[in-house]
Each structure stands twice: as structure tokens, then as C-alpha cells.
């Protein structure tokens, strides 16, 4: 499965956001903030990034398993998918998952053993046809699920990105108002600006649950 583009938000943030906060007032007090730095260092992004990576790993693991052992029935493959994508499977569900995998691996072993035989009984011939049908169905299933998983991960990533941006903006606004800033510029726009509120904004963002 192809990797998601942008588990690091830096370039996406720089392209999407201009972090400028303005307030009305007679006297100007200007601050700067490392917006992309807040995004990448905040607890919210780190936690969600770890979750996204775990989602990706387990889905890739399922596809790899089915690619290696293609003798699953559609019922087995579907149930294995349901259990695999659960955020927190129970101990019983983990046991069920392993039992399904063991059964599929057993069927795959049977397939390999039968293909090595030069002659087959009527029952063996029927079993070969059944397993060949399963393998063909699995070959057709894998790319569909790969596309589905990639779309799901892309959607989750976009939501995490947008939620993180919104939280960062709120934190910057909170600190700017509390400290009386009329304008806050991104530090890459004003690299030599004084009054850096990055640490304070990051602290405010992490304090929000």
C-alpha cells in the first residue's frame, strides 16, 4: 500500500496557512509565532499521527497476509477485515482473528500440496477448483481494499490536519489577546521579529483537551 503523503505537516501548513492575528487598537504590539513548529510539536498532532500510522500498519498487514495466503473464503476475508480495522479489538476478537488466519493458512497449505501432486482424486480435484476460485476472488479483492484503505487514511489525515490547524489558531488567538498583541506574524514571514509567543501558544494548545 502506498504511503500517505504528509505525515509531517510542515509543507502542508506553510502552503495552507498564513497565521496572522489582528486586533483593533491605537497602540500596536507585534509578536511572532512559529506556526508550523507548534503544529508539529503539539500533543494533539503527535497522538493523532501515531494513531494514523498504526491504522496504516494494520491495514497494510491485512493486505500483505491476503496476498501471501490467498485461500480465504469471502466470509473469512470480510470478518478478518472487520476485526483488523477495529480501533481496540477485545482479547476474544484477537483470538478469533488468529483462528481465521490459521484456517486460511491451512487452506493455503492444502492448495500448495495438491498442486504438487501429479494425479488427483475426484474430491481433490473439486478442492483444487474451490481453492482456485478463492484465490482468484482474493486477487480481485486486494486492490479494492487497498484503494478503500488509502482513501480512508487520506480522509482521516485531512481531518487531523484541519483540526490541528484550527486548534493552533485558537491557541495563538488566546495568547495574543491575553498578552495584548495587536498583530501576530508567522516567524518565517518576520524571522527577526521580537516577542516570540510560540512557547506560550504551544503550552496553551497542549492544555486544551
Coordinates of C-alpha atoms in Angstrom, one line a residue:
X1 CA 0.0 0.0 0.0
X2 CA 1.4 3.4 -0.9
X3 CA 2.4 5.7 1.9
X4 CA 0.4 8.7 2.8
X5 CA 1.9 12.0 1.7
X6 CA 2.4 14.3 4.6
X7 CA 2.5 12.6 7.9
X8 CA 4.8 15.6 8.6
X9 CA 2.6 18.7 8.3
X10 CA 5.3 21.2 7.7
X11 CA 4.9 21.8 4.0
X12 CA 1.2 21.5 4.0
X13 CA 0.9 24.0 6.8
X14 CA 3.1 26.5 5.0
X15 CA 1.1 26.2 1.9
X16 CA -2.3 26.4 3.6
X17 CA -2.0 28.8 6.4
X18 CA -0.9 32.4 7.0
X19 CA -1.0 32.8 10.7
X20 CA -1.8 36.5 11.1
X21 CA -3.9 37.7 14.0
X22 CA -5.1 41.3 14.1
X23 CA -6.9 43.3 16.7
X24 CA -8.2 46.9 16.8
X25 CA -6.4 49.4 19.0
X26 CA -4.5 52.6 18.9
X27 CA -1.2 51.1 20.0
X28 CA 0.5 48.3 18.1
X29 CA 2.1 45.4 19.9
X30 CA 3.6 42.9 17.4
X31 CA 4.6 39.3 18.1
X32 CA 5.8 36.4 16.1
X33 CA 5.0 32.7 16.2
X34 CA 6.5 29.6 14.7
X35 CA 3.2 28.2 13.4
X36 CA 4.4 25.0 11.7
X37 CA 6.6 24.4 14.8
X38 CA 3.5 24.5 17.0
X39 CA 1.7 22.1 14.7
X40 CA 4.4 19.5 14.7
X41 CA 5.3 19.7 18.4
X42 CA 1.8 19.8 19.9
X43 CA 0.5 16.8 21.7
X44 CA -2.7 16.7 19.6
X45 CA -0.8 16.2 16.4
X46 CA 1.6 13.7 17.8
X47 CA -1.1 11.5 19.3
X48 CA -3.2 11.5 16.1
X49 CA -0.2 11.0 13.9
X50 CA 0.7 7.9 15.9
X51 CA -2.9 6.6 15.6
X52 CA -2.8 7.2 11.8
X53 CA 0.5 5.4 11.5
X54 CA -1.0 2.4 13.5
X55 CA -4.1 2.4 11.3
X56 CA -1.8 2.3 8.2
X57 CA 0.3 -0.5 9.6
X58 CA -2.6 -2.9 10.5
X59 CA -4.3 -2.3 7.1
X60 CA -1.1 -3.0 5.3
X61 CA -0.6 -6.1 7.4
X62 CA -4.0 -7.4 6.4
X63 CA -3.3 -6.8 2.7
X64 CA 0.1 -8.5 3.0
X65 CA -1.5 -11.5 4.7
X66 CA -4.1 -12.0 2.0
X67 CA -1.5 -11.5 -0.7
X68 CA 0.6 -14.2 0.9
X69 CA -2.2 -16.6 1.8
X70 CA -4.9 -16.2 -0.9
X71 CA -7.1 -19.2 0.0
X72 CA -9.5 -17.3 2.2
X73 CA -13.3 -17.5 1.7
X74 CA -15.1 -14.2 1.3
X75 CA -16.6 -14.8 4.7
X76 CA -13.2 -15.3 6.3
X77 CA -11.7 -12.2 4.5
X78 CA -14.6 -10.0 5.4
X79 CA -14.6 -11.0 9.0
X80 CA -10.8 -10.6 9.2
X81 CA -11.1 -7.1 7.8
X82 CA -13.8 -6.2 10.4
X83 CA -11.6 -7.4 13.2
X84 CA -8.4 -5.8 11.8
X85 CA -9.7 -2.3 11.4
X86 CA -11.3 -2.1 14.9
X87 CA -9.5 0.5 17.0
X88 CA -9.4 -1.7 20.1
X89 CA -10.3 -5.3 19.5
X90 CA -11.0 -7.4 22.6
X91 CA -9.0 -10.4 23.6
X92 CA -11.7 -12.7 22.2
X93 CA -11.7 -10.8 18.9
X94 CA -7.9 -11.1 18.7
X95 CA -8.3 -14.9 19.3
X96 CA -10.9 -15.1 16.6
X97 CA -8.6 -13.2 14.2
X98 CA -5.8 -15.6 14.8
X99 CA -8.1 -18.6 14.3
X100 CA -9.3 -17.2 11.0
X101 CA -5.7 -16.7 9.9
X102 CA -4.7 -20.2 11.0
X103 CA -7.6 -21.6 8.9
X104 CA -6.7 -19.6 5.9
X105 CA -3.0 -20.6 6.2
X106 CA -4.2 -24.2 6.4
X107 CA -6.2 -23.9 3.2
X108 CA -3.2 -22.3 1.5
X109 CA -1.0 -25.2 2.6
X110 CA -3.6 -27.7 1.2
X111 CA -3.6 -25.8 -2.1
X112 CA 0.2 -26.0 -2.4
X113 CA 0.2 -29.7 -1.5
X114 CA -2.4 -30.5 -4.1
X115 CA -0.7 -28.5 -6.9
X116 CA 2.4 -30.6 -6.3
X117 CA 0.5 -33.9 -6.9
X118 CA 0.6 -35.4 -10.4
X119 CA -2.8 -37.1 -10.1
X120 CA -5.9 -36.2 -8.0
X121 CA -8.9 -38.0 -6.7
X122 CA -12.4 -36.6 -7.6
X123 CA -12.5 -34.9 -4.1
X124 CA -9.0 -33.4 -4.6
X125 CA -10.0 -32.1 -8.0
X126 CA -13.1 -30.4 -6.5
X127 CA -11.0 -29.0 -3.7
X128 CA -8.5 -27.6 -6.2
X129 CA -11.3 -25.9 -8.1
X130 CA -12.7 -24.4 -4.9
X131 CA -9.3 -23.1 -3.7
X132 CA -8.5 -21.7 -7.2
X133 CA -11.8 -19.8 -7.1
X134 CA -10.9 -18.4 -3.7
X135 CA -7.5 -17.3 -4.9
X136 CA -9.0 -15.5 -7.9
X137 CA -11.5 -13.7 -5.7
X138 CA -8.8 -12.7 -3.3
X139 CA -6.7 -11.3 -6.2
X140 CA -9.6 -9.2 -7.2
X141 CA -10.3 -8.1 -3.6
X142 CA -6.9 -6.9 -2.6
X143 CA -6.7 -3.8 -4.9
X144 CA -10.2 -2.8 -4.0
X145 CA -9.4 -2.8 -0.3
X146 CA -6.1 -1.1 -0.9
X147 CA -7.9 1.7 -2.6
X148 CA -10.5 1.8 0.2
X149 CA -7.9 1.9 2.9
X150 CA -5.9 4.7 1.2
X151 CA -9.0 6.8 0.8
X152 CA -9.9 6.3 4.5
X153 CA -6.4 7.2 5.6
X154 CA -6.3 10.3 3.4
X155 CA -9.6 11.4 4.8
X156 CA -8.5 10.9 8.4
X157 CA -5.2 12.7 7.7
X158 CA -7.1 15.7 6.2
X159 CA -9.3 15.9 9.3
X160 CA -6.4 15.7 11.7
X161 CA -4.6 18.4 9.7
X162 CA -7.5 20.7 9.7
X163 CA -8.4 20.1 13.4
X164 CA -4.7 20.8 14.3
X165 CA -4.6 24.0 12.3
X166 CA -7.8 25.2 14.0
X167 CA -6.5 24.4 17.5
X168 CA -3.2 26.2 16.8
X169 CA -5.1 29.3 15.6
X170 CA -7.3 29.3 18.7
X171 CA -4.2 28.9 21.0
X172 CA -2.4 31.8 19.2
X173 CA -5.5 34.0 19.5
X174 CA -5.9 33.1 23.2
X175 CA -2.2 34.0 24.0
X176 CA -2.3 37.1 21.7
X177 CA -5.4 38.5 23.5
X178 CA -4.1 37.7 26.9
X179 CA -0.8 39.4 26.3
X180 CA -2.3 42.4 24.5
X181 CA -0.8 41.8 21.0
X182 CA -2.5 43.6 18.2
X183 CA -0.7 41.7 15.4
X184 CA 1.0 38.3 15.4
X185 CA 3.1 37.3 12.4
X186 CA 4.4 33.9 11.4
X187 CA 8.1 33.7 12.2
X188 CA 9.0 32.7 8.6
X189 CA 7.4 36.0 7.5
X190 CA 9.1 38.0 10.1
X191 CA 12.2 36.0 11.0
X192 CA 13.9 38.7 13.1
X193 CA 10.8 39.7 15.0
X194 CA 10.8 40.0 18.7
X195 CA 8.2 39.0 21.2
X196 CA 8.0 35.3 20.2
X197 CA 4.9 33.7 21.6
X198 CA 5.5 30.2 20.2
X199 CA 6.1 28.5 23.6
X200 CA 3.2 30.1 25.2
X201 CA 0.9 29.2 22.3
X202 CA 2.1 25.6 22.3
X203 CA 1.5 25.4 26.1
X204 CA -2.0 26.8 25.6
X205 CA -2.7 24.3 22.9
X206 CA -1.5 21.3 24.9
X207 CA -3.5 22.4 27.8
X208 CA -6.7 22.0 25.8
X209 CA -8.1 18.5 25.9

